[in-house]
């Protein structure tokens, strides 16, 4: 399980909560009910980001199961190939910085909550998956678990 680093989790949560609070004040002053809904959505998003947002990788005898917000994939371990570990800067490319992103016309699915080490592997169909972890030793440990 990986969560975003503390500064990113609490900073992002504070930003979402501040926007929600500003919308809530605007809703109360103007009595516009859609602003109440937007304020509640931002406040819920802040709580989700601070306390619940995470990516997980579960490895058992038959499957490697990858989970992220609103996304899940199970790959049979016998179909996993080309496992590699590398340093990573923990940043996603593009404008959308969601924990699960697709890159290169969908040929790479990247699970990233920020970190310094990444494990990349392919399935039998040639689709690549990359999981970014807190540090390089954690990435090496995950690669060993997937490969054994």
Coordinates of C-alpha atoms in Angstrom, one line a residue:
X1 CA 0.0 0.0 0.0
X2 CA 1.3 3.4 -0.9
X3 CA -0.2 6.8 0.1
X4 CA 1.0 10.2 -1.0
X5 CA 3.8 11.8 1.1
X6 CA 2.6 13.7 4.1
X7 CA 3.3 17.2 2.7
X8 CA 1.4 16.4 -0.5
X9 CA -1.5 14.6 1.3
X10 CA -2.1 17.4 3.9
X11 CA -1.2 20.3 1.5
X12 CA -3.6 18.9 -1.1
X13 CA -6.3 18.3 1.5
X14 CA -5.9 21.8 2.9
X15 CA -6.3 23.3 -0.6
X16 CA -9.4 21.2 -1.3
X17 CA -10.9 22.1 2.1
X18 CA -10.1 25.8 1.6
X19 CA -11.9 25.8 -1.8
X20 CA -14.8 23.9 -0.2
X21 CA -15.0 26.4 2.7
X22 CA -14.9 29.4 0.3
X23 CA -17.7 27.8 -1.8
X24 CA -19.7 27.2 1.4
X25 CA -19.4 30.8 2.5
X26 CA -20.4 31.9 -1.0
X27 CA -23.4 29.5 -0.9
X28 CA -24.5 30.9 2.5
X29 CA -24.1 34.5 1.5
X30 CA -25.8 34.1 -1.9
X31 CA -28.2 31.3 -1.0
X32 CA -27.4 29.3 -4.1
X33 CA -28.0 25.6 -3.5
X34 CA -25.6 24.3 -6.2
X35 CA -22.7 26.0 -4.4
X36 CA -23.7 24.0 -1.3
X37 CA -23.3 20.8 -3.4
X38 CA -20.0 22.0 -4.8
X39 CA -18.7 22.9 -1.3
X40 CA -19.7 19.5 0.1
X41 CA -18.0 17.8 -2.9
X42 CA -14.7 19.6 -2.2
X43 CA -14.9 18.9 1.5
X44 CA -15.5 15.2 0.9
X45 CA -12.7 15.2 -1.6
X46 CA -10.4 16.7 1.0
X47 CA -11.2 14.1 3.5
X48 CA -10.8 11.3 0.9
X49 CA -7.4 12.6 -0.2
X50 CA -6.1 13.0 3.4
X51 CA -7.4 9.7 4.8
X52 CA -8.4 7.2 2.2
X53 CA -6.5 7.8 -1.1
X54 CA -4.0 5.0 -1.8
X55 CA -2.7 2.5 -4.3
X56 CA -2.2 -1.1 -3.4
X57 CA -0.5 -4.1 -4.9
X58 CA -1.4 -7.6 -3.6
X59 CA 0.6 -10.6 -4.7
X60 CA -0.6 -14.1 -4.1
X61 CA 0.2 -17.5 -5.7
X62 CA -1.8 -16.9 -8.9
X63 CA -2.4 -13.1 -9.3
X64 CA -0.8 -9.7 -9.0
X65 CA -3.7 -7.4 -8.2
X66 CA -3.2 -3.7 -8.7
X67 CA -5.7 -1.2 -7.1
X68 CA -6.0 2.5 -7.3
X69 CA -8.8 5.0 -6.9
X70 CA -11.7 3.9 -9.2
X71 CA -9.4 1.3 -10.9
X72 CA -8.5 -2.4 -10.4
X73 CA -6.7 -4.9 -12.5
X74 CA -5.6 -8.5 -11.8
X75 CA -2.8 -10.1 -13.8
X76 CA -2.0 -13.8 -13.7
X77 CA 1.5 -14.2 -12.3
X78 CA 2.5 -16.7 -15.0
X79 CA 1.8 -13.9 -17.5
X80 CA 4.0 -11.3 -15.8
X81 CA 7.2 -10.7 -17.7
X82 CA 10.0 -8.1 -18.0
X83 CA 10.1 -7.0 -14.4
X84 CA 12.4 -4.0 -13.9
X85 CA 13.2 -1.6 -11.0
X86 CA 14.4 2.0 -11.6
X87 CA 14.6 5.3 -9.8
X88 CA 11.6 7.6 -10.4
X89 CA 10.9 11.2 -9.7
X90 CA 7.3 10.5 -8.6
X91 CA 5.8 13.0 -11.0
X92 CA 3.2 12.2 -13.7
X93 CA 3.4 13.7 -17.1
X94 CA 0.4 15.7 -18.5
X95 CA -2.1 17.9 -16.9
X96 CA -4.0 15.3 -15.0
X97 CA -2.3 14.2 -11.8
X98 CA -4.5 11.3 -10.8
X99 CA -3.0 8.3 -8.9
X100 CA -3.7 6.0 -11.9
X101 CA -2.8 7.3 -15.4
X102 CA -2.4 5.9 -18.8
X103 CA 0.6 6.9 -21.0
X104 CA 1.7 6.3 -24.6
X105 CA -1.7 5.5 -26.2
X106 CA -2.6 3.3 -23.3
X107 CA 0.4 1.0 -23.5
X108 CA 1.5 1.9 -19.9
X109 CA -0.7 2.2 -16.8
X110 CA 1.1 4.1 -14.1
X111 CA 0.1 3.9 -10.4
X112 CA 1.7 6.7 -8.6
X113 CA 1.3 8.5 -5.3
X114 CA 4.8 10.0 -5.4
X115 CA 8.0 8.3 -4.6
X116 CA 11.6 7.5 -5.6
X117 CA 11.4 3.9 -6.9
X118 CA 9.4 2.2 -9.6
X119 CA 8.6 -1.3 -10.6
X120 CA 7.7 -1.8 -14.2
X121 CA 6.4 -5.1 -15.7
X122 CA 4.4 -6.4 -18.7
X123 CA 1.6 -8.8 -19.1
X124 CA 1.2 -11.4 -21.8
X125 CA -0.6 -8.9 -24.1
X126 CA 2.3 -6.5 -23.9
X127 CA 0.6 -3.9 -21.7
X128 CA 3.0 -2.4 -19.2
X129 CA 2.3 -1.5 -15.6
X130 CA 4.4 0.8 -13.5
X131 CA 4.0 1.1 -9.7
X132 CA 5.8 4.0 -8.0
X133 CA 6.8 3.4 -4.4
X134 CA 8.3 5.5 -1.6
X135 CA 11.9 4.4 -2.2
X136 CA 14.1 2.1 -4.3
X137 CA 14.4 -0.7 -1.6
X138 CA 10.5 -0.9 -1.5
X139 CA 10.5 -1.2 -5.3
X140 CA 13.1 -4.0 -5.2
X141 CA 11.1 -5.8 -2.6
X142 CA 7.9 -5.6 -4.7
X143 CA 9.7 -6.8 -7.8
X144 CA 11.0 -9.8 -5.9
X145 CA 7.5 -10.6 -4.6
X146 CA 6.0 -10.4 -8.1
X147 CA 8.9 -12.4 -9.7
X148 CA 8.9 -15.3 -7.2

